[in-house]
XYZ file of C-alpha atoms in Angstrom:
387
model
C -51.083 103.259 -27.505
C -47.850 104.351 -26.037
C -45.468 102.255 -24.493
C -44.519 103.572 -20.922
C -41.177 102.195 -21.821
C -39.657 103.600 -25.113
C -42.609 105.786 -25.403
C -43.486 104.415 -28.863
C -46.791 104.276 -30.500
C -47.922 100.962 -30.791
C -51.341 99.090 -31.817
C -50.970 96.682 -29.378
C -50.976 96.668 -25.897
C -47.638 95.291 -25.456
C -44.106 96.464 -26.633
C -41.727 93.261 -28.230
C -38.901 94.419 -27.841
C -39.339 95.093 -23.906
C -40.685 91.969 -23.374
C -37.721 90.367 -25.087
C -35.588 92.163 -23.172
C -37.778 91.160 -19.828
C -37.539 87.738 -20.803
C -34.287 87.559 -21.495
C -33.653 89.441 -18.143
C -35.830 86.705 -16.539
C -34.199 83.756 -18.202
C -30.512 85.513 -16.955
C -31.959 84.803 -13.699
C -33.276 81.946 -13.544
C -30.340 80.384 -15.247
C -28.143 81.909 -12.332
C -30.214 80.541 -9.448
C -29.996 76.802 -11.655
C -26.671 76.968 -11.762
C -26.120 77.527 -7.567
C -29.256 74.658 -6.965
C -26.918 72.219 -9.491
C -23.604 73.229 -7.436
C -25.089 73.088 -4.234
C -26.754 69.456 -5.431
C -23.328 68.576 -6.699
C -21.686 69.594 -3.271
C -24.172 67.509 -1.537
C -23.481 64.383 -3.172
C -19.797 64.632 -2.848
C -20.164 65.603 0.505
C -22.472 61.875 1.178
C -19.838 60.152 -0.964
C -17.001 61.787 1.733
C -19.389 61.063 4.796
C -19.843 57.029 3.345
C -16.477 56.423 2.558
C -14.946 58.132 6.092
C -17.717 55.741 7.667
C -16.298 52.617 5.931
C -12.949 53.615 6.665
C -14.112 53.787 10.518
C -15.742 49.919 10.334
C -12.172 49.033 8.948
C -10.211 50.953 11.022
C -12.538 48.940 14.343
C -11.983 45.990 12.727
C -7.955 46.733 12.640
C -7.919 47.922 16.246
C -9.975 44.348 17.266
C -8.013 42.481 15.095
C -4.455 44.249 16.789
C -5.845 43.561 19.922
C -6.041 39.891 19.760
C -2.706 39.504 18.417
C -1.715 41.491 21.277
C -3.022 39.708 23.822
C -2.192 36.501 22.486
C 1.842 37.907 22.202
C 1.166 39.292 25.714
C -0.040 34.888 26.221
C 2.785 33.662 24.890
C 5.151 35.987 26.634
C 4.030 35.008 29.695
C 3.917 31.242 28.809
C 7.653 31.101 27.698
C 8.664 33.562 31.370
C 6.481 30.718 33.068
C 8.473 28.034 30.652
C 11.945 29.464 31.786
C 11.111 29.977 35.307
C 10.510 25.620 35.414
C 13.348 24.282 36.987
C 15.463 22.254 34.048
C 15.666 19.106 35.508
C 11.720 18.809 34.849
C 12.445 19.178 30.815
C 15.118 16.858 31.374
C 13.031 14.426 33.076
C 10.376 14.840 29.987
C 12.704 14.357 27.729
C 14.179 11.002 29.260
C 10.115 10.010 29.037
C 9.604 10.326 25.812
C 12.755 8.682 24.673
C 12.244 5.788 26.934
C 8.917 5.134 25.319
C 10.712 5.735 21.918
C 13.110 3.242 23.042
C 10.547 0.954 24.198
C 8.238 0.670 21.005
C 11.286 0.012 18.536
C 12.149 -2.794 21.074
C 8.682 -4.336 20.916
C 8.812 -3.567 17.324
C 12.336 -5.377 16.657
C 11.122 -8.022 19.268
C 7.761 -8.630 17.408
C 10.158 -8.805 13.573
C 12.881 -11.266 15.161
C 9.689 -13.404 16.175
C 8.375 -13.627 12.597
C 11.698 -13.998 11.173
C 12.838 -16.576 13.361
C 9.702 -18.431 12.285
C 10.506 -17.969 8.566
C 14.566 -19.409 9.434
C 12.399 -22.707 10.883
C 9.847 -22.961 7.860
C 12.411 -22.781 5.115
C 15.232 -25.188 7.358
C 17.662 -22.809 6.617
C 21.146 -24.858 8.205
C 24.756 -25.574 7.756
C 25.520 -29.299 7.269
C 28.773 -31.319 6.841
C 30.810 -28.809 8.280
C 32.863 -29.013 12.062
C 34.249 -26.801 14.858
C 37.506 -26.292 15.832
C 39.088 -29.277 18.210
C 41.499 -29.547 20.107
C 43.650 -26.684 18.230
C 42.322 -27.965 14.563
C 41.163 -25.817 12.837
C 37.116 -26.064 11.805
C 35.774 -27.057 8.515
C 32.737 -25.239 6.762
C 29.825 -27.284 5.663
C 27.180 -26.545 3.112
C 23.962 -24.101 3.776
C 20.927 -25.595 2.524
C 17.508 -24.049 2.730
C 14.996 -26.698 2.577
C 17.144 -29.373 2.194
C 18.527 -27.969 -1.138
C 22.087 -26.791 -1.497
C 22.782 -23.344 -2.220
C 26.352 -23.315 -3.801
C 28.716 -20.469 -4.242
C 28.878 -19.065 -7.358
C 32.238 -21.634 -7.938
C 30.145 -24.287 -7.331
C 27.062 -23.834 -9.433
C 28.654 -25.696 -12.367
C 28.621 -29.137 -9.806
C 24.936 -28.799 -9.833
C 22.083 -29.851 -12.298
C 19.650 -26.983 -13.505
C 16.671 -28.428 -11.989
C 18.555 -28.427 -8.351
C 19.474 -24.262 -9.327
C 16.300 -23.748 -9.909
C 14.786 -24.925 -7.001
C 16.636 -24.055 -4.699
C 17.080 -19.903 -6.115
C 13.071 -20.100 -6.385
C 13.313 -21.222 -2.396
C 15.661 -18.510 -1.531
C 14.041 -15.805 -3.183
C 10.808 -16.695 -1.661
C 12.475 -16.567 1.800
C 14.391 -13.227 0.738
C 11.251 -11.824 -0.181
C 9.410 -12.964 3.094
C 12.192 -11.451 4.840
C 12.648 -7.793 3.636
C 8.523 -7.866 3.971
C 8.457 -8.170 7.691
C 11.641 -6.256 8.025
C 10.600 -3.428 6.191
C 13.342 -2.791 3.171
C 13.127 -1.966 -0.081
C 16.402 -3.986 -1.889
C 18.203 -2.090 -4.876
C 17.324 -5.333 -7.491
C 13.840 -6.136 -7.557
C 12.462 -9.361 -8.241
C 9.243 -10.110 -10.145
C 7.768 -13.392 -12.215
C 6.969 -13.987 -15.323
C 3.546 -14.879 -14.076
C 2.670 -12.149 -12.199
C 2.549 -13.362 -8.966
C 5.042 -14.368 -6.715
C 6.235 -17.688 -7.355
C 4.484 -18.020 -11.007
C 6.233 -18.503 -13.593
C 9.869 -17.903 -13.551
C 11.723 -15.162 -11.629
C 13.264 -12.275 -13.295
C 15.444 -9.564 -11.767
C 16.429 -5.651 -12.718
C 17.103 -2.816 -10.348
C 15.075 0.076 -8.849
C 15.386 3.995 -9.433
C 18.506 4.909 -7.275
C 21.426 6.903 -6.725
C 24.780 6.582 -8.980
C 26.560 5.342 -5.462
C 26.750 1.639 -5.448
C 26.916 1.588 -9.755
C 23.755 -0.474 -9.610
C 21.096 1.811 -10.519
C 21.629 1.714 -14.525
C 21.004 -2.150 -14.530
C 17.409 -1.232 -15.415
C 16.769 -4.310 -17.751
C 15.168 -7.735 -16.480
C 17.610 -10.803 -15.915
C 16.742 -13.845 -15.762
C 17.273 -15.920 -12.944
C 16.786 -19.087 -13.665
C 18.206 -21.673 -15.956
C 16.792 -23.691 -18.745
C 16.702 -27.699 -17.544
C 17.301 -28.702 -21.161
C 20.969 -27.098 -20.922
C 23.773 -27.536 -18.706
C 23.954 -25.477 -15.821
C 25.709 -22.025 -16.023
C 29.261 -22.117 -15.366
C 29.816 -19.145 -13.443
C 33.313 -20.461 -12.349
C 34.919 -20.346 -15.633
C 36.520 -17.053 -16.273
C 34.558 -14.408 -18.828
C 37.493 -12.542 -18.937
C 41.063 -11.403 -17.934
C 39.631 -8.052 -16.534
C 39.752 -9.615 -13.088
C 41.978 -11.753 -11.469
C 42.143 -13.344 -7.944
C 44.467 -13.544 -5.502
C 44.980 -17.043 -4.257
C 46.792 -16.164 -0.691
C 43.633 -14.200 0.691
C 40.956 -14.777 -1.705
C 40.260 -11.500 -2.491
C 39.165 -10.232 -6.420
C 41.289 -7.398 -7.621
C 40.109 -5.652 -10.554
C 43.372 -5.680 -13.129
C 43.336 -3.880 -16.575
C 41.141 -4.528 -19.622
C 37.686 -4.001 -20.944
C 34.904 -5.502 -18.936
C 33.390 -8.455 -19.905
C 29.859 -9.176 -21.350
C 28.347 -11.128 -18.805
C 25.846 -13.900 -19.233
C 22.250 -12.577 -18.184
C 21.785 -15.280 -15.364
C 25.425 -14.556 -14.396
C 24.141 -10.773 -14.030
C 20.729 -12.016 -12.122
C 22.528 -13.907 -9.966
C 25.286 -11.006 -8.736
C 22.486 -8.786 -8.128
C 20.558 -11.271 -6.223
C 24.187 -11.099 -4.319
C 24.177 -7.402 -4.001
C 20.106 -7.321 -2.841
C 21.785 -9.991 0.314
C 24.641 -7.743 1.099
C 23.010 -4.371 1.074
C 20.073 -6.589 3.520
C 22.908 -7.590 5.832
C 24.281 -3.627 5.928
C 21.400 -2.288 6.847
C 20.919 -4.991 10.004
C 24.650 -3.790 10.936
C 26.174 -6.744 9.562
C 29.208 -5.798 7.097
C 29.770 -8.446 4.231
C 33.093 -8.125 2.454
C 33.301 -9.026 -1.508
C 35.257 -12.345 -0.515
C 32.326 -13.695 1.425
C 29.436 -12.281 -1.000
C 28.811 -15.698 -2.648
C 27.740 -17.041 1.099
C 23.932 -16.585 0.175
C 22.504 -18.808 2.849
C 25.537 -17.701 5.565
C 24.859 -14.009 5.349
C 21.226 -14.325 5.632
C 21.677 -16.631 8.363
C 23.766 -14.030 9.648
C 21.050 -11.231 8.896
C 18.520 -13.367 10.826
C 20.929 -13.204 13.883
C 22.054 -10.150 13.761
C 21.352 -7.788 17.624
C 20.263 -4.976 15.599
C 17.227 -7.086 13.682
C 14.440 -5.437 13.089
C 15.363 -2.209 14.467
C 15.853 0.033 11.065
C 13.886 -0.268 8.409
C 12.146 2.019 5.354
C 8.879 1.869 6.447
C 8.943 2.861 10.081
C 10.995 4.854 12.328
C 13.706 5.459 12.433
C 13.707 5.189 8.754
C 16.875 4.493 6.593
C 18.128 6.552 3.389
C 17.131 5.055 -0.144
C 19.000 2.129 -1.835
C 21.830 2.861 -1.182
C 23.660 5.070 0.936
C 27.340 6.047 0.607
C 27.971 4.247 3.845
C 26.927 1.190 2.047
C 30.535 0.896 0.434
C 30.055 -2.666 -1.905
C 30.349 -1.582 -5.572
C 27.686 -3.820 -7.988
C 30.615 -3.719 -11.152
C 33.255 -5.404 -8.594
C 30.519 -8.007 -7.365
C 29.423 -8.922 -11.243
C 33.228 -9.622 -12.425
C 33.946 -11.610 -8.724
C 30.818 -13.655 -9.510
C 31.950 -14.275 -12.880
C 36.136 -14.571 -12.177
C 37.530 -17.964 -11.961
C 37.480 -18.831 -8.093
C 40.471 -19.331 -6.171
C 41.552 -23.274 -4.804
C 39.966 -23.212 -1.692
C 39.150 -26.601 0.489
C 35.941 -28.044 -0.689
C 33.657 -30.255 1.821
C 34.459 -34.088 0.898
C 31.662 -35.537 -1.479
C 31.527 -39.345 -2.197
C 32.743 -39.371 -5.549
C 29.478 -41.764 -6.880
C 28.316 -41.416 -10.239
C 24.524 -42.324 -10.526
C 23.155 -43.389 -14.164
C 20.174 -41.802 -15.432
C 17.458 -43.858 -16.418
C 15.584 -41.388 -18.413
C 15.025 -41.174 -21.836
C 16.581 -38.008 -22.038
C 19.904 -39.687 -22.604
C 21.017 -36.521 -24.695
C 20.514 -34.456 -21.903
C 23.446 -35.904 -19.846
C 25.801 -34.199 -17.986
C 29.740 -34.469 -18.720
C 31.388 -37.155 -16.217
C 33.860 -34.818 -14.548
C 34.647 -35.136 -10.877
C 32.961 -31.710 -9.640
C 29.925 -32.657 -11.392
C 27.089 -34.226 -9.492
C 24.934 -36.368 -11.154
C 21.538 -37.259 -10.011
C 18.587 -39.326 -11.313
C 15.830 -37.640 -13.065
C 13.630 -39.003 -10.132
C 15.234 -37.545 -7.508
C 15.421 -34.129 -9.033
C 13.184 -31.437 -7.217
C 10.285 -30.084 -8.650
C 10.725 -26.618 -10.306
């Protein structure tokens, strides 16, 4: 048969070659029309990806435009609030103004009202008074008694050697009670803090060390607890002789003036007791009263001062307006000069008259006795109060 093609003779009825060369024609074809489908599918999708992403853009871009618009009119509020706000006459801020700090001025009267209440309550429970001393008459001059709180003397720091342990005791654990009655309702945090040996107030025996504070003042590195109290088995402390010649006194004015030398190593109930000194003094500053270092010792007579003080009540760390932490530079007593004026040898000043009585003990304790000198008071074991 011949092939209309290539004219060849062939038995079959059908040429190879041709049809490979059909097929291959075909499959050229084909391949090119696959090809512009696949593009044309390819340029569809990114063409949906485009259309998706320009309509998310348009959701944000609405939200943007709603979003700009509320700030806006808000600004546009505001604008018009503060034209309103200057266009109020001032004497109607002014008058606002003298509201609000009248009833300012009104609750920290109430307030200092409602604390010189309790305190003055607290002066009548402990019987905190000056006895044995009298006014100036007729031109004399006055005469200062002894401060007693509960009908225990409080001595100066001179005078502590005059007094038995038991008496020291007491009458510390009675003033610290009342110090610590009185910062509670006034509201301040002192720079010593006090704390008992059995955990709760008036338990055990009272221990003293300061607070985290400030290097103004020279108080804050006396970190470790003193004790202050005495032991009855041994005399009492004798803060009035001197622990060294790193201080000395001036006998016109009474004043301590620090001299030369290294300081001395003070007894730990010597140290207790000048910051229990300190805590009274930086009480009285921040009630406005000023207590010099000549007039420190005074426990009793600056917290009698403290409790009538105009300004009671009126500052405090708790409320408003509130004061600075222990202690401020305005606070201008220095804790070193306090500790080597409690221990310095006082200077001759006029002591109230005491009968001069000696009283034997009838305990069995007769080793415990105190040394017969005439500033020495010595009282029966019975009358002695209980520590």
């Amino acid at each position: 048969m011949e092939c209309h093609n290539c004219e060849l003779k062939q038995r079959h009825f059908y040429c190879e070659n041709c049809l490979r060369a059909q097929a291959s024609a075909a499959i050229d074809t084909v391949k090119d029309a696959r090809l512009r489908r696949a593009d044309l599918a390819y340029g569809q999708e990114r063409l949906e990806e485009v259309q998706s992403g320009l309509a998310r853009l348009r959701r944000e871009n609405d939200k943007t435009r709603q979003k700009l618009r509320s700030l806006r009119e808000n600004l546009g509020t505001r604008r018009r609030t503060l034209s309103q706000a200057k266009l109020l006459p001032s004497t109607t801020l002014d008058i606002h103004f003298a509201r609000e700090t009248q009833q300012l001025a009104l609750r920290s009267d109430t307030l200092a009202r409602a604390r010189g209440g309790l305190v003055s309550e607290l002066v009548e429970v402990f019987n905190i008074v000056e006895v044995g001393g009298r006014p100036p008459i007729g031109g004399k001059a006055g005469t200062k008694g002894e401060w007693t709180i509960g009908d225990l003397v409080l001595p100066v720091p001179g005078d502590i050697r005059r007094y038995p342990p038991g008496h020291i005791n007491a009458v510390i654990t009675h003033t610290v009670h009342f110090l610590g009655l009185l910062t509670f309702y006034l509201g301040i945090r002192l720079p010593f803090e006090i704390t008992w040996s059995g955990g709760k107030l008036g338990v055990g025996q009272p221990w003293i060390r300061s607070i985290k504070g400030t290097e103004s003042g020279s108080w804050a590195k006396w970190t470790a607890k003193q004790c202050l109290h005495v032991l009855a088995s041994t005399p009492s402390p004798s803060l009035d002789e001197p622990a060294s010649p790193a201080l000395s006194q001036s006998a016109s004015d009474g004043s301590f003036i620090e001299s030369s030398g290294p300081p001395a190593v003070q007894s730990s109930f010597t140290t207790a007791y000048a910051m229990l000194l300190y805590d009274v003094c930086y009480l009285a500053h921040t009630q406005s009263v000023e207590i010099p270092l000549s007039q420190a010792g005074d426990v009793l007579s600056n917290l009698w001062a403290v409790c009538c003080s105009a300004e009671l009540g009126r500052r405090s760390h708790q409320t408003h307006p509130l004061l600075p932490p222990p202690t401020p530079p305005s606070f201008p007593l220095d804790f070193a000069q306090l500790l080597q004026a409690t221990a310095a040898t006082p200077s001759t000043r006029a002591r109230p008259s005491r009968p001069k009585t000696r009283r034997v003990s009838h305990s069995s304790r007769s080793t415990d006795k105190i040394p017969e000198e005439e500033e020495w008071d010595l009282v029966d074991d019975a009358e002695e109060p209980d520590v």
